[in-house]
PDB file of C-alpha atoms in Angstrom:
ATOM      1  CA  GLY A   1     119.405  84.404 143.350  1.00  0.00           C
ATOM      2  CA  ASN A   2     118.676  86.266 140.115  1.00  0.00           C
ATOM      3  CA  SER A   3     115.111  87.681 140.785  1.00  0.00           C
ATOM      4  CA  VAL A   4     113.157  90.244 139.500  1.00  0.00           C
ATOM      5  CA  THR A   5     110.268  92.079 140.771  1.00  0.00           C
ATOM      6  CA  GLN A   6     107.378  94.839 139.591  1.00  0.00           C
ATOM      7  CA  MET A   7     105.328  96.974 140.617  1.00  0.00           C
ATOM      8  CA  GLU A   8     102.574  95.415 141.436  1.00  0.00           C
ATOM      9  CA  GLY A   9      98.841  95.981 138.804  1.00  0.00           C
ATOM     10  CA  PRO A  10      96.945  96.818 137.011  1.00  0.00           C
ATOM     11  CA  VAL A  11      96.966 100.275 136.278  1.00  0.00           C
ATOM     12  CA  THR A  12      94.687 101.966 134.901  1.00  0.00           C
ATOM     13  CA  LEU A  13      95.307 105.590 132.491  1.00  0.00           C
ATOM     14  CA  SER A  14      93.608 107.788 130.929  1.00  0.00           C
ATOM     15  CA  GLU A  15      94.689 108.047 127.862  1.00  0.00           C
ATOM     16  CA  GLU A  16      97.682 110.616 126.334  1.00  0.00           C
ATOM     17  CA  ALA A  17      98.679 109.752 130.456  1.00  0.00           C
ATOM     18  CA  PHE A  18     102.579 109.282 131.826  1.00  0.00           C
ATOM     19  CA  LEU A  19     103.098 105.489 132.300  1.00  0.00           C
ATOM     20  CA  THR A  20     105.980 104.424 134.717  1.00  0.00           C
ATOM     21  CA  ILE A  21     106.143 100.619 136.137  1.00  0.00           C
ATOM     22  CA  ASN A  22     108.983  99.966 137.956  1.00  0.00           C
ATOM     23  CA  CYS A  23     110.806  97.155 138.176  1.00  0.00           C
ATOM     24  CA  THR A  24     114.068  96.333 140.517  1.00  0.00           C
ATOM     25  CA  TYR A  25     115.806  93.536 140.169  1.00  0.00           C
ATOM     26  CA  THR A  26     118.528  91.023 142.207  1.00  0.00           C
ATOM     27  CA  ALA A  27     121.501  89.812 140.663  1.00  0.00           C
ATOM     28  CA  THR A  28     125.243  88.440 140.636  1.00  0.00           C
ATOM     29  CA  GLY A  29     127.811  90.404 138.442  1.00  0.00           C
ATOM     30  CA  TYR A  30     126.366  92.068 135.273  1.00  0.00           C
ATOM     31  CA  PRO A  31     122.396  91.182 133.634  1.00  0.00           C
ATOM     32  CA  SER A  32     121.008  91.759 130.790  1.00  0.00           C
ATOM     33  CA  LEU A  33     117.177  93.210 130.748  1.00  0.00           C
ATOM     34  CA  PHE A  34     114.175  93.050 128.517  1.00  0.00           C
ATOM     35  CA  TRP A  35     110.506  94.378 128.819  1.00  0.00           C
ATOM     36  CA  TYR A  36     108.395  91.867 127.450  1.00  0.00           C
ATOM     37  CA  VAL A  37     104.478  92.529 127.226  1.00  0.00           C
ATOM     38  CA  GLN A  38     101.921  89.892 126.049  1.00  0.00           C
ATOM     39  CA  TYR A  39      98.953  91.809 124.688  1.00  0.00           C
ATOM     40  CA  PRO A  40      95.525  90.191 124.955  1.00  0.00           C
ATOM     41  CA  GLY A  41      95.377  86.534 123.086  1.00  0.00           C
ATOM     42  CA  GLU A  42      99.068  86.590 121.893  1.00  0.00           C
ATOM     43  CA  GLY A  43     102.435  86.130 122.798  1.00  0.00           C
ATOM     44  CA  LEU A  44     104.848  87.196 125.187  1.00  0.00           C
ATOM     45  CA  GLN A  45     106.962  89.704 122.346  1.00  0.00           C
ATOM     46  CA  LEU A  46     110.434  91.780 122.968  1.00  0.00           C
ATOM     47  CA  LEU A  47     109.362  95.304 123.660  1.00  0.00           C
ATOM     48  CA  LEU A  48     113.064  96.504 124.705  1.00  0.00           C
ATOM     49  CA  LYS A  49     116.351  95.637 126.477  1.00  0.00           C
ATOM     50  CA  ALA A  50     119.775  96.930 128.020  1.00  0.00           C
ATOM     51  CA  THR A  51     122.385  95.440 127.826  1.00  0.00           C
ATOM     52  CA  LYS A  52     124.740  97.312 130.231  1.00  0.00           C
ATOM     53  CA  ALA A  53     124.675  99.770 132.844  1.00  0.00           C
ATOM     54  CA  ASP A  54     123.399 103.452 131.577  1.00  0.00           C
ATOM     55  CA  ASP A  55     122.416 102.092 128.466  1.00  0.00           C
ATOM     56  CA  LYS A  56     118.807 103.504 127.017  1.00  0.00           C
ATOM     57  CA  GLY A  57     116.116 100.816 125.872  1.00  0.00           C
ATOM     58  CA  SER A  58     113.602 102.308 123.859  1.00  0.00           C
ATOM     59  CA  ASN A  59     111.421 101.022 121.116  1.00  0.00           C
ATOM     60  CA  LYS A  60     107.086 101.975 120.266  1.00  0.00           C
ATOM     61  CA  GLY A  61     107.739 105.344 122.527  1.00  0.00           C
ATOM     62  CA  PHE A  62     108.817 103.189 125.700  1.00  0.00           C
ATOM     63  CA  GLU A  63     111.894 103.823 127.428  1.00  0.00           C
ATOM     64  CA  ALA A  64     113.395 101.530 130.308  1.00  0.00           C
ATOM     65  CA  THR A  65     117.361 102.866 130.905  1.00  0.00           C
ATOM     66  CA  TYR A  66     119.819  99.921 132.815  1.00  0.00           C
ATOM     67  CA  ARG A  67     120.405 101.348 136.460  1.00  0.00           C
ATOM     68  CA  LYS A  68     123.167  99.404 138.051  1.00  0.00           C
ATOM     69  CA  GLU A  69     123.599 101.442 140.977  1.00  0.00           C
ATOM     70  CA  THR A  70     119.877 101.401 142.094  1.00  0.00           C
ATOM     71  CA  THR A  71     119.333  97.677 140.439  1.00  0.00           C
ATOM     72  CA  SER A  72     116.604  98.800 137.967  1.00  0.00           C
ATOM     73  CA  PHE A  73     115.108  98.992 134.979  1.00  0.00           C
ATOM     74  CA  HIS A  74     111.724 101.146 134.713  1.00  0.00           C
ATOM     75  CA  LEU A  75     109.729 100.974 132.143  1.00  0.00           C
ATOM     76  CA  GLU A  76     108.422 104.498 130.830  1.00  0.00           C
ATOM     77  CA  LYS A  77     106.045 106.130 128.477  1.00  0.00           C
ATOM     78  CA  GLY A  78     105.616 110.106 127.303  1.00  0.00           C
ATOM     79  CA  SER A  79     101.518 109.173 126.293  1.00  0.00           C
ATOM     80  CA  VAL A  80      99.766 105.980 126.416  1.00  0.00           C
ATOM     81  CA  GLN A  81      97.469 105.024 123.765  1.00  0.00           C
ATOM     82  CA  VAL A  82      94.305 102.718 124.615  1.00  0.00           C
ATOM     83  CA  SER A  83      96.599  99.782 122.302  1.00  0.00           C
ATOM     84  CA  ASP A  84      99.255 100.384 124.956  1.00  0.00           C
ATOM     85  CA  SER A  85      96.642  98.034 127.204  1.00  0.00           C
ATOM     86  CA  ALA A  86      98.735  94.618 127.630  1.00  0.00           C
ATOM     87  CA  VAL A  87     100.415  92.936 130.676  1.00  0.00           C
ATOM     88  CA  TYR A  88     103.965  94.135 130.747  1.00  0.00           C
ATOM     89  CA  PHE A  89     106.808  91.835 131.989  1.00  0.00           C
ATOM     90  CA  CYS A  90     110.570  92.865 133.125  1.00  0.00           C
ATOM     91  CA  ALA A  91     113.141  90.570 132.668  1.00  0.00           C
ATOM     92  CA  LEU A  92     116.543  89.779 132.948  1.00  0.00           C
ATOM     93  CA  SER A  93     119.661  87.245 131.539  1.00  0.00           C
ATOM     94  CA  SER A  94     122.226  86.383 134.357  1.00  0.00           C
ATOM     95  CA  SER A  95     125.486  87.178 132.689  1.00  0.00           C
ATOM     96  CA  SER A  96     126.295  83.701 132.765  1.00  0.00           C
ATOM     97  CA  ASN A  97     124.577  84.189 128.754  1.00  0.00           C
ATOM     98  CA  THR A  98     122.463  80.846 129.228  1.00  0.00           C
ATOM     99  CA  GLY A  99     120.401  82.554 127.423  1.00  0.00           C
ATOM    100  CA  LYS A 100     117.848  81.832 130.505  1.00  0.00           C
ATOM    101  CA  LEU A 101     114.934  84.443 131.830  1.00  0.00           C
ATOM    102  CA  ILE A 102     114.065  85.451 135.011  1.00  0.00           C
ATOM    103  CA  PHE A 103     110.626  87.231 134.913  1.00  0.00           C
ATOM    104  CA  GLY A 104     108.885  89.494 136.905  1.00  0.00           C
ATOM    105  CA  GLN A 105     105.263  88.993 138.156  1.00  0.00           C
ATOM    106  CA  GLY A 106     103.348  90.976 135.285  1.00  0.00           C
ATOM    107  CA  THR A 107     102.201  94.492 135.354  1.00  0.00           C
ATOM    108  CA  THR A 108      98.684  95.117 133.637  1.00  0.00           C
ATOM    109  CA  LEU A 109      98.267  98.322 132.022  1.00  0.00           C
ATOM    110  CA  GLN A 110      94.898  99.416 131.137  1.00  0.00           C
ATOM    111  CA  VAL A 111      94.312 102.598 129.297  1.00  0.00           C
ATOM    112  CA  LYS A 112      90.965 104.455 128.907  1.00  0.00           C
ATOM    113  CA  PRO A 113      89.635 106.284 126.293  1.00  0.00           C
TER     114      PRO A 113
ATOM    115  CA  GLU B   1     108.784  84.865 108.591  1.00  0.00           C
ATOM    116  CA  ALA B   2     106.830  82.010 110.914  1.00  0.00           C
ATOM    117  CA  GLY B   3     106.954  82.479 114.185  1.00  0.00           C
ATOM    118  CA  VAL B   4     107.616  79.621 117.022  1.00  0.00           C
ATOM    119  CA  ALA B   5     104.333  77.158 116.549  1.00  0.00           C
ATOM    120  CA  GLN B   6     102.619  75.866 119.525  1.00  0.00           C
ATOM    121  CA  SER B   7      99.781  72.998 119.525  1.00  0.00           C
ATOM    122  CA  PRO B   8      97.863  72.115 121.076  1.00  0.00           C
ATOM    123  CA  ARG B   9      96.022  76.219 122.123  1.00  0.00           C
ATOM    124  CA  TYR B  10      93.318  75.109 125.311  1.00  0.00           C
ATOM    125  CA  LYS B  11      93.405  71.293 126.761  1.00  0.00           C
ATOM    126  CA  ILE B  12      91.277  70.535 129.546  1.00  0.00           C
ATOM    127  CA  ILE B  13      91.977  67.227 131.388  1.00  0.00           C
ATOM    128  CA  GLU B  14      91.350  65.264 135.224  1.00  0.00           C
ATOM    129  CA  LYS B  15      93.805  64.472 137.319  1.00  0.00           C
ATOM    130  CA  ARG B  16      96.031  62.200 137.338  1.00  0.00           C
ATOM    131  CA  GLN B  17      95.596  61.975 132.912  1.00  0.00           C
ATOM    132  CA  SER B  18      98.302  62.484 130.966  1.00  0.00           C
ATOM    133  CA  VAL B  19      98.570  65.524 128.234  1.00  0.00           C
ATOM    134  CA  ALA B  20     101.567  66.294 124.939  1.00  0.00           C
ATOM    135  CA  PHE B  21     102.143  69.845 124.323  1.00  0.00           C
ATOM    136  CA  TRP B  22     104.509  70.628 120.549  1.00  0.00           C
ATOM    137  CA  CYS B  23     105.921  73.315 119.459  1.00  0.00           C
ATOM    138  CA  ASN B  24     108.195  73.999 116.532  1.00  0.00           C
ATOM    139  CA  PRO B  25     110.191  76.736 116.998  1.00  0.00           C
ATOM    140  CA  ILE B  26     111.600  79.393 114.349  1.00  0.00           C
ATOM    141  CA  SER B  27     114.005  77.960 111.411  1.00  0.00           C
ATOM    142  CA  GLY B  28     117.392  78.045 112.800  1.00  0.00           C
ATOM    143  CA  HIS B  29     117.291  78.744 116.075  1.00  0.00           C
ATOM    144  CA  ALA B  30     119.337  76.552 118.139  1.00  0.00           C
ATOM    145  CA  THR B  31     118.266  76.957 121.170  1.00  0.00           C
ATOM    146  CA  LEU B  32     113.999  75.935 122.562  1.00  0.00           C
ATOM    147  CA  TYR B  33     113.102  77.013 125.889  1.00  0.00           C
ATOM    148  CA  TRP B  34     109.513  75.288 127.694  1.00  0.00           C
ATOM    149  CA  TYR B  35     108.182  77.602 130.039  1.00  0.00           C
ATOM    150  CA  GLN B  36     105.485  77.548 132.988  1.00  0.00           C
ATOM    151  CA  GLN B  37     103.445  80.292 133.638  1.00  0.00           C
ATOM    152  CA  ILE B  38     101.618  79.773 136.462  1.00  0.00           C
ATOM    153  CA  LEU B  39      98.136  82.677 136.569  1.00  0.00           C
ATOM    154  CA  GLY B  40      99.290  85.991 138.167  1.00  0.00           C
ATOM    155  CA  GLN B  41     103.073  84.618 137.961  1.00  0.00           C
ATOM    156  CA  GLY B  42     105.854  85.577 135.352  1.00  0.00           C
ATOM    157  CA  PRO B  43     107.377  82.370 133.135  1.00  0.00           C
ATOM    158  CA  LYS B  44     109.379  80.319 135.428  1.00  0.00           C
ATOM    159  CA  LEU B  45     112.046  78.179 132.816  1.00  0.00           C
ATOM    160  CA  LEU B  46     111.692  73.874 132.527  1.00  0.00           C
ATOM    161  CA  ILE B  47     113.878  73.284 130.090  1.00  0.00           C
ATOM    162  CA  GLN B  48     116.264  74.073 127.804  1.00  0.00           C
ATOM    163  CA  PHE B  49     117.879  72.936 124.916  1.00  0.00           C
ATOM    164  CA  GLN B  50     120.169  73.308 122.359  1.00  0.00           C
ATOM    165  CA  ASN B  51     120.274  71.433 119.764  1.00  0.00           C
ATOM    166  CA  ASN B  52     119.145  68.018 120.803  1.00  0.00           C
ATOM    167  CA  GLY B  53     120.782  68.170 124.262  1.00  0.00           C
ATOM    168  CA  VAL B  54     119.711  69.873 127.416  1.00  0.00           C
ATOM    169  CA  VAL B  55     121.234  72.958 129.010  1.00  0.00           C
ATOM    170  CA  ASP B  56     118.967  73.067 131.774  1.00  0.00           C
ATOM    171  CA  ASP B  57     116.156  71.197 133.595  1.00  0.00           C
ATOM    172  CA  SER B  58     117.073  72.147 137.088  1.00  0.00           C
ATOM    173  CA  GLN B  59     113.003  73.451 137.798  1.00  0.00           C
ATOM    174  CA  LEU B  60     111.836  70.232 135.378  1.00  0.00           C
ATOM    175  CA  PRO B  61     109.304  68.872 137.874  1.00  0.00           C
ATOM    176  CA  LYS B  62     111.269  65.245 136.818  1.00  0.00           C
ATOM    177  CA  ASP B  63     109.087  62.977 138.454  1.00  0.00           C
ATOM    178  CA  ARG B  64     106.058  64.219 136.255  1.00  0.00           C
ATOM    179  CA  PHE B  65     107.699  66.362 133.698  1.00  0.00           C
ATOM    180  CA  SER B  66     109.351  65.022 130.707  1.00  0.00           C
ATOM    181  CA  ALA B  67     110.450  66.760 127.522  1.00  0.00           C
ATOM    182  CA  GLU B  68     112.534  66.006 123.594  1.00  0.00           C
ATOM    183  CA  ARG B  69     113.967  67.606 121.066  1.00  0.00           C
ATOM    184  CA  LEU B  70     115.512  64.473 119.253  1.00  0.00           C
ATOM    185  CA  LYS B  71     116.582  66.209 115.682  1.00  0.00           C
ATOM    186  CA  GLY B  72     116.992  69.422 117.226  1.00  0.00           C
ATOM    187  CA  VAL B  73     113.963  70.991 115.598  1.00  0.00           C
ATOM    188  CA  ASP B  74     110.665  70.632 117.440  1.00  0.00           C
ATOM    189  CA  SER B  75     110.093  69.522 120.737  1.00  0.00           C
ATOM    190  CA  THR B  76     107.628  67.808 122.949  1.00  0.00           C
ATOM    191  CA  LEU B  77     107.000  68.439 126.792  1.00  0.00           C
ATOM    192  CA  LYS B  78     104.802  65.415 128.784  1.00  0.00           C
ATOM    193  CA  ILE B  79     102.610  65.409 132.305  1.00  0.00           C
ATOM    194  CA  GLN B  80     102.288  62.427 133.264  1.00  0.00           C
ATOM    195  CA  PRO B  81     100.384  62.566 135.763  1.00  0.00           C
ATOM    196  CA  ALA B  82      99.048  65.761 136.244  1.00  0.00           C
ATOM    197  CA  LYS B  83      97.962  67.665 139.161  1.00  0.00           C
ATOM    198  CA  LEU B  84      95.760  70.207 139.895  1.00  0.00           C
ATOM    199  CA  GLU B  85      98.502  72.860 140.518  1.00  0.00           C
ATOM    200  CA  ASP B  86      99.473  71.674 136.913  1.00  0.00           C
ATOM    201  CA  SER B  87      96.695  74.403 135.495  1.00  0.00           C
ATOM    202  CA  ALA B  88      99.053  77.109 133.550  1.00  0.00           C
ATOM    203  CA  VAL B  89     100.078  78.405 130.008  1.00  0.00           C
ATOM    204  CA  TYR B  90     102.956  76.174 128.801  1.00  0.00           C
ATOM    205  CA  LEU B  91     104.866  78.785 126.611  1.00  0.00           C
ATOM    206  CA  CYS B  92     107.324  77.391 124.422  1.00  0.00           C
ATOM    207  CA  ALA B  93     110.254  80.524 122.884  1.00  0.00           C
ATOM    208  CA  SER B  94     113.820  79.837 120.839  1.00  0.00           C
ATOM    209  CA  SER B  95     116.419  81.861 120.402  1.00  0.00           C
ATOM    210  CA  LEU B  96     119.488  81.542 117.378  1.00  0.00           C
ATOM    211  CA  SER B  97     121.778  80.811 120.114  1.00  0.00           C
ATOM    212  CA  SER B  98     121.641  80.562 124.371  1.00  0.00           C
ATOM    213  CA  TRP B  99     124.038  83.475 123.923  1.00  0.00           C
ATOM    214  CA  ASN B 100     121.645  85.542 121.347  1.00  0.00           C
ATOM    215  CA  THR B 101     119.351  85.975 124.240  1.00  0.00           C
ATOM    216  CA  GLU B 102     116.071  87.906 121.598  1.00  0.00           C
ATOM    217  CA  ALA B 103     113.841  85.124 122.717  1.00  0.00           C
ATOM    218  CA  PHE B 104     110.566  84.582 120.541  1.00  0.00           C
ATOM    219  CA  PHE B 105     107.798  83.206 122.579  1.00  0.00           C
ATOM    220  CA  GLY B 106     104.715  81.722 121.096  1.00  0.00           C
ATOM    221  CA  GLN B 107     101.350  81.729 121.510  1.00  0.00           C
ATOM    222  CA  GLY B 108     100.998  78.956 124.395  1.00  0.00           C
ATOM    223  CA  THR B 109      99.124  75.925 125.705  1.00  0.00           C
ATOM    224  CA  ARG B 110      96.508  76.528 128.170  1.00  0.00           C
ATOM    225  CA  LEU B 111      96.169  73.561 130.546  1.00  0.00           C
ATOM    226  CA  THR B 112      93.562  73.286 132.832  1.00  0.00           C
ATOM    227  CA  VAL B 113      93.371  70.306 135.008  1.00  0.00           C
ATOM    228  CA  VAL B 114      90.179  69.817 136.834  1.00  0.00           C
TER     229      VAL B 114
END
């Protein structure tokens, strides 16, 4: 069945460091891929998405590229800030477009000043 | 635009008791989801509604969990009787349709079963 695997956390970085959070997936067909973010005390928010191979999603300085050949959707940011501290979830929605999201286990990012 | 509203925010019950959670989706959103998020894991879909019909409830433990969306707007998720392993955050989300997969999430209800 469909599944998403994220790198284990927590990830601790200093402010202005480069961030990569790895995400790989298993799915049939051509899923859509998402990154959601959960700030402390808040609900999940969509950060970015990509709906087909080689698409790049971007938002708030974060980027991720849909790589079908490696079944990956790694999240990157060139310079993290303390305000980026949150839990990040990679997710997919199957090509059957039912809307159901399958999430990875989440990666906690802590950015220190 | 108002977001997805959920209540209560927190609930503590004893095992074998019953509990209900309420969700009011974003106005005009036809699709409503209930997810269960156990500590340290990603959310898992319990049930999906399209208007007032069930699209997917394959992961819902139907012997103890039930959900309804009678008028195609707000929804209630019930657990009866609760078990210790039901301790989790219950997230409600909505989207315009099942084909528009940008889902908007509420803040969730944190349930602790003791």
